[in-house]
XYZ file of C-alpha atoms in Angstrom:
681
model
C 8.870 -19.824 10.881
C 6.204 -17.092 9.503
C 2.478 -16.442 9.152
C 0.723 -17.948 6.326
C -0.162 -15.469 3.498
C -3.830 -14.330 3.564
C -5.029 -14.924 0.030
C -5.799 -12.217 -2.121
C -8.970 -10.920 -1.371
C -9.140 -8.400 -4.279
C -9.960 -4.927 -4.891
C -13.579 -5.129 -3.494
C -12.192 -6.588 -0.166
C -9.643 -3.547 -0.121
C -12.477 -1.221 -0.563
C -14.266 -2.795 2.484
C -11.394 -2.406 4.549
C -11.649 1.421 4.257
C -15.215 1.069 6.218
C -13.527 -0.389 9.328
C -11.791 2.471 11.198
C -14.524 3.001 13.533
C -14.536 -0.578 14.480
C -10.569 -1.138 14.263
C -10.018 -1.336 18.214
C -13.129 -3.433 18.616
C -11.893 -5.958 16.125
C -8.367 -5.946 17.693
C -9.379 -6.455 20.934
C -11.869 -9.281 19.661
C -8.987 -10.801 17.647
C -6.381 -11.015 20.653
C -8.948 -12.849 22.739
C -9.420 -15.468 19.985
C -5.816 -15.514 19.687
C -5.237 -16.244 23.424
C -8.025 -18.885 23.141
C -6.170 -20.523 20.327
C -2.917 -20.620 22.300
C -4.513 -22.384 25.163
C -5.906 -25.085 22.779
C -2.382 -25.564 21.293
C -0.996 -25.834 24.547
C -2.953 -28.726 25.485
C -2.509 -30.388 21.944
C 1.033 -29.553 21.182
C 2.526 -32.791 21.720
C 0.124 -34.734 19.384
C 0.509 -32.261 16.853
C 4.238 -32.514 16.858
C 3.765 -36.078 16.102
C 1.560 -35.606 13.335
C 3.749 -32.740 11.743
C 6.926 -35.059 12.517
C 8.439 -32.345 14.524
C 10.727 -33.285 17.394
C 10.267 -30.321 19.640
C 6.644 -29.425 20.511
C 7.776 -25.888 21.308
C 8.494 -25.551 17.336
C 4.766 -26.022 16.663
C 3.763 -23.675 19.260
C 6.260 -20.990 17.691
C 4.548 -21.706 14.361
C 0.841 -21.718 15.453
C 1.241 -19.004 17.959
C 2.241 -16.699 14.659
C -0.282 -18.321 12.611
C -3.171 -17.828 15.012
C -2.577 -15.213 17.791
C -0.531 -12.623 15.788
C -2.567 -13.207 12.577
C -5.722 -12.507 14.240
C -4.460 -9.680 16.413
C -1.683 -7.844 14.487
C -2.980 -8.265 11.035
C -6.031 -6.491 11.705
C -3.856 -3.762 12.863
C -2.377 -3.450 9.404
C -5.851 -2.797 8.025
C -5.572 0.839 8.978
C -3.112 1.425 6.498
C -6.165 1.691 4.155
C -8.295 3.837 6.496
C -6.600 7.316 6.013
C -4.765 9.313 3.461
C -2.103 10.860 5.606
C -0.891 11.289 9.169
C -2.278 13.152 11.793
C 0.782 13.994 14.138
C 0.223 14.131 17.841
C 0.426 16.937 20.230
C 3.887 15.792 21.372
C 5.218 15.994 17.809
C 5.887 19.772 16.944
C 5.155 21.200 13.480
C 8.936 21.804 12.761
C 10.122 18.285 14.100
C 7.192 16.785 11.907
C 8.599 18.596 8.775
C 12.027 16.805 9.533
C 10.779 13.421 10.000
C 8.868 13.749 6.831
C 11.723 15.198 4.996
C 13.797 11.975 6.552
C 11.058 9.855 5.591
C 11.143 10.740 1.733
C 14.681 11.339 0.943
C 16.543 9.013 3.144
C 15.696 5.185 3.776
C 14.037 6.271 7.178
C 15.488 8.169 10.213
C 17.819 6.662 12.877
C 17.802 7.396 16.160
C 19.650 10.728 16.668
C 18.985 11.720 12.841
C 16.066 14.197 13.844
C 18.035 15.886 16.267
C 21.328 15.902 14.042
C 19.016 17.886 11.286
C 17.348 20.069 13.763
C 21.212 20.900 14.828
C 22.191 22.046 11.490
C 19.109 22.845 10.073
C 16.465 21.455 7.593
C 17.692 23.532 4.560
C 21.310 22.846 5.083
C 20.545 19.271 5.403
C 18.825 19.189 2.232
C 21.530 21.153 0.491
C 24.103 18.586 1.995
C 22.331 15.729 0.535
C 22.284 17.282 -2.850
C 25.919 17.436 -2.869
C 27.141 14.081 -1.883
C 30.498 14.572 -2.941
C 30.667 16.722 0.323
C 29.828 13.755 2.480
C 32.276 11.208 3.928
C 31.116 7.826 2.844
C 34.539 6.014 3.113
C 33.034 3.531 5.971
C 30.278 2.142 3.539
C 32.858 2.054 0.596
C 35.033 -0.314 2.615
C 32.089 -2.446 3.410
C 30.852 -2.865 -0.415
C 34.372 -3.210 -1.628
C 34.329 -6.654 0.209
C 31.958 -7.605 -2.844
C 35.076 -8.845 -5.454
C 32.736 -9.537 -8.417
C 31.412 -5.895 -8.514
C 34.916 -4.872 -9.000
C 35.142 -7.017 -12.139
C 35.773 -5.588 -15.598
C 32.740 -6.118 -18.044
C 35.223 -8.739 -19.934
C 35.912 -11.074 -16.986
C 32.164 -10.863 -16.237
C 31.330 -11.867 -19.704
C 33.810 -14.821 -19.345
C 31.908 -15.930 -16.198
C 28.515 -16.039 -17.819
C 30.013 -17.903 -20.825
C 31.805 -20.501 -18.308
C 28.622 -21.122 -16.636
C 26.630 -21.301 -19.918
C 29.128 -23.970 -21.061
C 28.538 -25.677 -17.981
C 24.976 -25.937 -18.364
C 25.097 -27.160 -21.938
C 27.630 -29.888 -20.749
C 25.222 -31.055 -18.177
C 22.600 -30.782 -20.913
C 24.606 -33.262 -23.082
C 25.249 -35.634 -19.997
C 21.497 -35.758 -19.343
C 20.727 -36.492 -22.653
C 23.456 -39.239 -23.005
C 21.941 -40.952 -19.695
C 18.339 -40.844 -21.402
C 17.011 -38.288 -19.371
C 16.184 -36.027 -22.221
C 14.848 -32.396 -21.518
C 16.472 -29.132 -22.224
C 18.769 -27.928 -19.454
C 18.290 -24.124 -18.684
C 20.903 -22.220 -19.987
C 21.109 -23.977 -23.323
C 20.538 -22.227 -26.604
C 16.659 -22.116 -27.204
C 15.752 -22.469 -23.443
C 14.458 -19.743 -21.358
C 17.690 -17.555 -20.833
C 16.105 -16.117 -17.685
C 16.783 -19.719 -15.956
C 20.167 -20.082 -17.171
C 23.059 -21.017 -14.796
C 22.701 -23.148 -11.894
C 20.656 -25.632 -9.815
C 22.536 -25.693 -6.187
C 21.846 -28.077 -3.746
C 20.188 -26.376 -0.836
C 20.546 -27.823 2.601
C 16.999 -27.964 4.296
C 16.494 -26.740 7.925
C 17.862 -29.247 10.602
C 19.640 -31.075 7.777
C 23.064 -32.167 8.938
C 25.455 -32.002 5.647
C 28.177 -34.365 5.780
C 31.571 -32.517 5.468
C 32.161 -34.057 2.102
C 28.798 -32.785 0.934
C 29.328 -29.352 2.165
C 32.579 -29.152 0.540
C 31.008 -30.070 -2.768
C 28.476 -27.319 -2.447
C 30.971 -24.657 -1.664
C 33.053 -26.027 -4.866
C 29.716 -25.708 -6.844
C 29.202 -22.203 -5.393
C 32.623 -21.004 -6.193
C 32.221 -22.135 -9.682
C 28.673 -20.649 -10.653
C 30.305 -17.098 -10.456
C 27.633 -15.118 -12.630
C 24.924 -16.490 -10.439
C 26.722 -15.215 -7.252
C 26.833 -12.084 -9.052
C 23.317 -11.435 -8.486
C 23.457 -11.966 -4.701
C 26.538 -9.764 -4.410
C 24.667 -6.861 -6.124
C 21.770 -7.139 -3.977
C 23.428 -7.482 -0.759
C 25.843 -4.151 -1.756
C 22.602 -2.008 -2.538
C 21.189 -3.364 0.968
C 24.619 -2.392 2.559
C 24.318 1.161 0.972
C 20.542 1.769 1.739
C 21.277 1.042 5.371
C 24.626 2.363 6.186
C 25.468 5.159 3.463
C 25.445 8.736 4.764
C 24.630 9.666 1.085
C 21.031 8.640 1.743
C 19.771 10.947 -1.066
C 22.009 9.597 -3.573
C 20.896 5.891 -2.675
C 17.053 6.730 -2.815
C 17.678 8.265 -6.468
C 20.049 5.356 -7.642
C 16.862 3.138 -6.566
C 14.697 5.614 -8.501
C 16.742 5.604 -11.578
C 17.705 1.993 -11.606
C 13.597 1.277 -11.395
C 12.997 3.939 -14.074
C 15.536 2.239 -16.507
C 14.607 -1.353 -15.103
C 16.871 -4.120 -16.269
C 15.801 -7.692 -15.095
C 18.959 -9.894 -14.013
C 16.931 -12.960 -14.385
C 17.451 -12.652 -18.310
C 20.472 -14.435 -19.376
C 23.594 -12.396 -19.443
C 22.032 -9.436 -17.868
C 22.995 -11.046 -14.219
C 26.544 -9.825 -15.114
C 25.842 -6.738 -17.238
C 23.656 -5.294 -14.591
C 26.607 -5.278 -12.267
C 28.280 -2.758 -14.980
C 25.097 -0.961 -15.632
C 24.870 -0.232 -11.765
C 28.403 1.025 -11.773
C 28.877 2.679 -14.728
C 25.614 4.076 -15.827
C 23.299 4.763 -13.159
C 25.469 5.901 -10.124
C 27.758 8.079 -12.297
C 24.870 10.096 -14.062
C 22.254 10.731 -11.396
C 23.404 14.224 -10.703
C 24.213 15.187 -14.143
C 22.204 15.665 -17.410
C 19.349 13.478 -18.326
C 20.420 13.562 -21.837
C 23.947 11.675 -20.730
C 21.959 9.382 -18.362
C 19.785 8.300 -21.231
C 22.723 7.755 -23.787
C 24.666 5.693 -21.002
C 21.422 3.618 -20.460
C 21.031 3.129 -24.424
C 24.611 2.094 -24.742
C 24.644 -0.326 -21.878
C 24.857 -3.961 -22.520
C 22.411 -4.901 -19.915
C 19.554 -2.544 -21.321
C 20.609 -3.719 -25.117
C 20.022 -7.333 -24.002
C 17.180 -6.725 -21.827
C 15.019 -4.885 -24.453
C 16.413 -6.994 -27.388
C 18.189 -4.069 -29.250
C 21.531 -6.213 -29.541
C 19.702 -8.360 -31.867
C 18.047 -5.305 -33.806
C 19.493 -5.320 -37.430
C 18.507 -4.459 -40.874
C 17.822 -7.917 -42.731
C 20.569 -9.071 -44.963
C 21.858 -11.988 -47.050
C 24.521 -14.100 -45.166
C 26.836 -15.903 -47.421
C 27.845 -19.575 -46.678
C 31.336 -18.536 -45.774
C 29.767 -16.190 -42.848
C 27.544 -19.056 -41.780
C 30.482 -21.183 -41.453
C 32.496 -18.648 -39.513
C 29.102 -18.170 -37.103
C 29.403 -21.819 -36.354
C 33.042 -21.867 -35.601
C 32.416 -19.052 -33.421
C 29.509 -20.707 -31.643
C 31.992 -24.061 -31.313
C 34.631 -21.914 -29.733
C 32.593 -19.828 -27.420
C 29.829 -22.363 -26.320
C 31.920 -25.240 -26.836
C 28.811 -26.515 -29.037
C 27.896 -26.328 -32.773
C 25.040 -24.287 -33.812
C 21.837 -26.169 -34.317
C 21.155 -27.324 -37.628
C 17.765 -28.398 -39.566
C 18.195 -32.370 -40.083
C 16.764 -32.034 -43.431
C 19.665 -29.391 -44.359
C 22.459 -31.718 -42.760
C 25.223 -32.679 -45.262
C 23.877 -30.376 -47.745
C 25.967 -27.575 -49.124
C 24.978 -24.284 -47.481
C 23.044 -21.570 -49.360
C 22.838 -17.737 -48.921
C 20.658 -17.234 -45.960
C 18.280 -14.093 -45.167
C 19.171 -12.984 -41.283
C 18.275 -10.316 -38.901
C 15.374 -7.874 -38.894
C 13.987 -4.956 -36.940
C 13.178 -5.143 -33.474
C 10.972 -2.510 -32.164
C 11.122 -3.399 -28.126
C 13.799 -0.995 -27.356
C 12.548 1.929 -29.414
C 8.849 1.486 -28.163
C 10.127 1.264 -24.414
C 12.663 4.227 -24.691
C 9.581 6.478 -25.603
C 6.944 5.031 -23.644
C 8.852 4.387 -20.192
C 11.958 6.275 -20.394
C 11.225 9.751 -22.107
C 7.989 10.953 -23.215
C 5.146 8.435 -21.518
C 2.621 6.657 -22.942
C 0.434 9.556 -24.132
C 3.821 11.614 -25.042
C 2.660 12.182 -28.685
C 4.441 9.643 -30.629
C 3.033 6.958 -33.096
C 3.524 3.604 -34.291
C 5.451 4.976 -37.200
C 7.657 6.724 -34.745
C 8.501 3.398 -32.983
C 9.533 1.630 -36.366
C 11.682 4.617 -37.266
C 13.496 5.027 -34.066
C 13.913 1.231 -33.927
C 15.572 1.606 -37.533
C 17.913 4.463 -36.067
C 19.345 2.185 -33.461
C 19.946 -0.788 -35.452
C 23.731 -1.595 -35.273
C 23.692 -0.728 -31.477
C 24.730 -4.095 -30.126
C 27.248 -5.838 -27.635
C 30.684 -7.072 -28.181
C 30.314 -10.515 -26.527
C 34.025 -10.917 -25.997
C 34.466 -7.826 -24.042
C 30.841 -7.157 -22.652
C 30.965 -3.739 -23.964
C 28.897 -1.547 -26.220
C 29.777 -1.506 -30.034
C 28.317 -0.408 -33.098
C 28.363 -2.469 -36.147
C 27.698 -0.743 -39.372
C 26.654 -3.859 -41.259
C 23.735 -4.308 -38.988
C 22.548 -0.537 -39.626
C 19.798 0.748 -41.642
C 21.385 3.702 -43.390
C 18.146 4.944 -44.984
C 16.577 8.403 -44.108
C 14.299 8.610 -41.417
C 11.840 10.742 -39.946
C 11.167 10.776 -35.939
C 8.504 12.920 -34.239
C 8.642 15.014 -37.341
C 12.503 15.402 -37.509
C 14.288 14.418 -40.473
C 17.161 12.156 -40.273
C 19.225 12.002 -43.540
C 20.572 8.713 -44.779
C 23.923 7.655 -44.263
C 24.423 8.947 -40.341
C 25.502 5.542 -38.992
C 25.740 5.721 -35.431
C 24.751 9.272 -35.442
C 21.201 8.365 -36.043
C 20.605 6.782 -32.560
C 22.321 10.084 -31.075
C 20.020 12.163 -33.037
C 17.150 10.431 -31.633
C 18.221 10.906 -28.088
C 18.479 14.781 -28.595
C 15.013 14.715 -30.070
C 13.674 12.799 -27.088
C 15.199 14.891 -24.616
C 14.215 18.261 -26.045
C 10.424 17.167 -26.506
C 8.239 19.026 -23.980
C 6.659 15.526 -23.105
C 9.976 14.424 -22.011
C 10.460 17.316 -19.354
C 6.603 16.517 -17.995
C 6.964 12.908 -17.831
C 10.421 12.804 -15.938
C 9.221 15.544 -13.629
C 5.966 13.752 -12.968
C 7.781 10.619 -12.045
C 10.091 12.368 -9.732
C 7.347 14.198 -8.128
C 5.424 11.038 -7.708
C 8.491 9.308 -5.868
C 8.969 12.477 -3.569
C 5.517 14.383 -3.103
C 2.481 12.021 -3.947
C 1.168 9.278 -5.560
C -0.925 12.005 -7.539
C 1.337 15.140 -7.490
C 0.046 18.698 -7.981
C -0.201 19.484 -11.747
C 1.242 23.024 -10.929
C 4.116 21.483 -9.037
C 4.788 19.161 -12.085
C 4.432 21.928 -14.317
C 7.156 24.083 -12.525
C 9.596 21.140 -12.220
C 9.385 20.626 -15.718
C 10.153 24.181 -16.369
C 13.422 23.785 -14.535
C 13.910 20.820 -16.709
C 13.708 22.357 -19.819
C 15.546 25.661 -18.691
C 18.607 23.614 -17.424
C 18.610 21.079 -20.331
C 17.634 18.319 -18.275
C 19.919 19.132 -15.161
C 18.778 16.304 -12.735
C 20.573 17.885 -9.731
C 18.656 21.078 -10.243
C 15.245 19.276 -10.913
C 15.588 17.400 -7.797
C 16.292 20.452 -5.873
C 13.237 22.171 -7.389
C 11.205 19.358 -5.840
C 12.841 19.167 -2.588
C 12.709 23.056 -1.898
C 8.837 23.209 -3.207
C 5.958 24.227 -0.889
C 4.182 21.201 -2.032
C 7.156 18.779 -0.807
C 7.126 20.479 2.631
C 3.419 21.008 2.925
C 1.954 18.891 5.949
C -0.433 17.539 3.377
C 2.236 15.464 2.116
C 3.166 13.864 5.469
C 2.444 10.323 5.317
C 0.501 10.206 2.177
C 2.670 7.288 0.720
C 3.029 3.742 1.674
C 6.766 2.211 1.893
C 7.629 -0.140 -0.628
C 9.029 -3.565 0.660
C 12.580 -2.488 0.321
C 11.718 0.937 2.135
C 9.983 -0.710 4.750
C 12.409 -3.267 5.436
C 15.459 -0.946 5.329
C 13.598 1.607 7.463
C 12.959 -0.892 10.305
C 16.717 -1.753 10.303
C 17.613 1.966 10.646
C 14.862 2.799 12.850
C 15.858 0.139 15.227
C 19.601 1.049 15.148
C 20.167 -2.475 13.928
C 23.602 -3.558 12.374
C 23.882 -5.106 8.844
C 26.724 -7.675 7.995
C 28.022 -6.975 4.859
C 29.203 -10.414 4.121
C 28.935 -13.568 6.105
C 31.755 -15.716 7.139
C 33.528 -18.294 5.050
C 32.076 -20.673 3.789
C 28.515 -18.882 3.497
C 30.402 -15.554 2.019
C 30.220 -18.207 -1.360
C 27.090 -20.134 -0.501
C 24.594 -17.255 0.223
C 25.119 -15.181 -2.614
C 24.797 -18.031 -5.009
C 22.208 -19.893 -3.484
C 20.110 -16.385 -3.369
C 21.113 -15.544 -6.970
C 19.934 -19.278 -8.026
C 16.634 -18.495 -6.152
C 16.000 -15.110 -7.562
C 16.477 -16.774 -11.075
C 13.946 -19.366 -9.939
C 16.424 -22.189 -10.469
C 15.456 -25.585 -9.328
C 13.789 -25.438 -5.817
C 16.334 -22.864 -4.409
C 13.551 -20.209 -3.765
C 11.087 -22.855 -2.272
C 13.840 -24.171 0.198
C 14.982 -21.073 1.110
C 11.490 -20.160 2.341
C 11.656 -23.114 4.879
C 14.768 -21.522 6.556
C 13.791 -20.109 9.905
C 16.693 -17.372 9.511
C 16.583 -15.878 6.263
C 18.644 -12.649 5.009
C 17.458 -9.177 4.617
C 17.524 -9.530 0.877
C 15.364 -12.585 1.133
C 12.754 -11.225 3.279
C 12.566 -8.563 0.718
C 12.050 -10.991 -1.863
C 9.201 -12.516 0.083
C 7.832 -9.277 0.829
C 7.346 -8.511 -3.193
C 10.152 -6.737 -4.229
C 12.973 -8.852 -5.556
C 16.019 -6.614 -6.061
C 16.864 -6.040 -9.652
C 14.382 -8.760 -10.697
C 11.380 -6.952 -11.806
C 10.367 -8.724 -14.977
C 8.169 -6.123 -17.016
C 10.250 -3.049 -18.218
C 8.071 -0.759 -16.261
C 9.676 -1.605 -13.140
C 8.096 -1.448 -9.699
C 5.030 0.952 -9.409
C 5.295 4.168 -7.429
C 1.696 3.981 -6.634
C 1.263 3.186 -2.928
C -1.924 0.943 -3.406
C 0.319 -1.410 -5.499
C 1.812 -2.346 -2.196
C -1.432 -2.946 -0.057
C -3.005 -6.011 0.196
C -3.905 -8.280 3.093
C -1.067 -11.044 2.045
C 1.479 -8.286 1.769
C 0.770 -6.702 4.943
C 0.943 -10.239 6.887
C 4.358 -10.784 5.203
C 5.547 -7.384 6.612
C 4.283 -8.398 10.135
C 6.484 -11.537 9.366
C 9.254 -9.345 8.739
C 9.134 -7.401 11.900
C 8.775 -10.553 13.943
C 11.815 -11.950 12.321
C 13.603 -8.716 13.196
C 12.721 -8.476 16.519
C 13.228 -12.343 17.218
C 16.702 -11.833 15.650
C 15.945 -14.406 12.976
C 17.175 -12.033 9.969
C 20.425 -13.679 9.395
C 22.745 -10.667 8.219
C 20.944 -8.186 11.026
C 22.205 -7.912 14.491
C 19.326 -6.593 16.406
C 19.305 -5.252 20.107
C 16.370 -3.919 21.918
C 18.522 -1.886 23.932
C 19.186 0.300 21.196
C 15.790 1.254 21.236
C 14.756 0.900 25.071
C 17.899 2.539 26.364
C 17.601 1.058 29.625
C 14.095 1.717 30.361
C 12.539 -0.197 33.221
C 10.666 -3.289 31.713
C 8.619 -3.418 34.853
C 7.075 -0.107 33.718
C 4.749 -1.009 30.600
C 3.744 2.714 30.022
C 7.173 3.964 29.830
C 8.337 1.151 27.586
C 5.378 1.936 25.238
C 6.447 5.723 25.276
C 10.030 4.895 24.653
C 9.513 2.714 21.684
C 7.028 5.176 20.216
C 9.535 8.161 20.467
C 12.214 6.076 18.925
C 10.499 4.461 16.321
C 7.780 6.558 15.411
C 9.165 10.019 16.540
C 6.093 10.263 18.872
C 3.692 10.076 15.834
C 0.700 7.830 16.830
C -2.754 7.770 16.837
C -5.081 7.295 19.763
C -6.583 4.374 17.994
C -2.778 2.614 17.357
C -1.944 3.408 21.095
C -5.104 1.658 22.639
C -4.135 -1.324 20.153
C -0.749 -1.539 21.126
C -1.657 -1.151 25.048
C -4.271 -3.797 24.826
C -2.473 -6.406 22.781
C 1.248 -5.996 23.713
C 1.306 -4.594 27.240
C 0.708 -6.766 30.397
C -2.573 -5.620 32.501
C -1.827 -3.224 35.334
C -1.184 -5.442 38.598
C -0.357 -8.595 36.774
C 3.199 -8.783 37.856
C 4.206 -9.467 34.297
C 6.798 -7.383 32.192
C 6.818 -6.390 28.820
C 7.674 -8.426 25.911
C 10.051 -5.767 23.901
C 10.235 -8.090 21.108
C 6.510 -8.207 20.319
C 6.064 -4.666 21.225
C 8.655 -3.432 18.948
C 7.292 -5.766 16.061
C 3.899 -4.401 16.443
C 5.034 -0.744 16.124
C 7.087 -1.638 13.156
C 3.741 -3.318 11.817
C 1.692 -0.159 12.402
C 0.091 1.872 10.173
C 2.340 5.114 11.352
C 5.641 3.187 10.828
C 4.588 2.001 7.243
C 3.545 5.283 5.948
C 5.975 7.647 4.906
């Protein structure tokens, strides 16, 4: 069970929260007393309410309402402190050198694990950064063995495309069956339907529902059939395994950055399989090389070609009756259905038909989002000319790979950002555009600012951006040297940068797993190894009621918790990707969901995470509340805690002196994970 979300109060309410710093301890104390009173009332009436709610065990009501009331009042107000300061003031216990190490670990890794700070102190901060900049020197064989369990991630583009086509045929067949039974409606996945919904509507058992053996076997068979949907779940889980366990932490942070920069939404039709190849062959091999190589790999990625519609970007041309017949035969062979025809034209001789046309989507986004920025100096005329240059860059639907079709290309002369592109260039037109964009001064500045925004500050110093842009220009976009210039800059290592950003949901959840030294289970045991990726993949796609039903489970996966925190992996719909600016992640409802996750983690209700409080407590005596608090603060916050937060934790999570009660470690650890200090990086 989880706390209900607070409604979105809007920007005005968030501004009001900024004025509450002085009163925060008082608010927490009052809220906790109200929570205790609510608990007393609930305890008296739980039996009656269990009957009203049709819940067999009254303890379930107490468990649910305790979190709704007591924690929503006490700990939710604690989270408001996220908006009360622009950074973190390190306590006297935390030395300046140690604070610098923690800052670096928070920015170039997914958060420190117990012992990481000491390890970096021993090897030296400079040496640690240098090693992370050269991940080929780091042994990561253990995590690669974990990821190797995901068989779909090793499939060829052709096999993955075949899985998608099989699933599409199955959806079309179901549509026909529904139509034959008079149920009508268009089955998602059929031509003309919303392609983001194509694929599967799995049956998801509800909490407490006992599935008969035959029904469970049927579900397993269905899950095994919808391989393209399971691909979503496997790719998301592999990303989390790497984020939690990889020793090449900076590499995983940069993979996340560049995947977001070249955002692709897996919900859009075949991108649920194309993105596997994009992650494996476009992003990961190119994040340490030249930006020009990464840009070209993305431009030729079938996932990007489909997502931003360049696969259908073609010069308009006349299609003969014979070619129209061949197209219909192809549809019949590949999808098992004939191409739809206008009823007025049925049984009439085919006539030459005008097909195709310029699609500007990719041309606009490659300049606005991938290279130059919205103020990068291009015009609408440049967008049109770039779109013409990329005509014919498309996908071989049989192999799932990039191909150039000369017949689709506009071979006329073009002018892009003042550069002449002569007629007859063919595929070279697009490659010339990539050269022009990468050499443009706006590209160096735009890419440098985005990287500085990720690593240094939401609004990075202009002097730093200019210096990094200079490195970009001098090295012709060498991404390793550009990254090194940021990570060794005075601005990155300045105390003013400590804690000035809020963790994204992915960073928050993964850092909590790492800080608590919890263990991620890469793959569930059979039959859930097939069920979970398929059901979660279907939920990400919004199929049926999979997402709603998953939300009713008591034990959710790490992946699905991140979904509920607001950052579904590989499923950001707009091409902008997720925002780097911290305020995007701060709202009352979002912060309550973060506390929900912290409680689920410490209550061992995250299905693929093994949490053991002794990894944090290290045998500390539970009868000594003060010692327990200090141990948890040392491990989870590296002794970085304000007096206000310490007071709140003492009042809400520690028993009163002389009460004879022991500390509840799960509650204390959850509140620390929900604290402003932990949520900042």
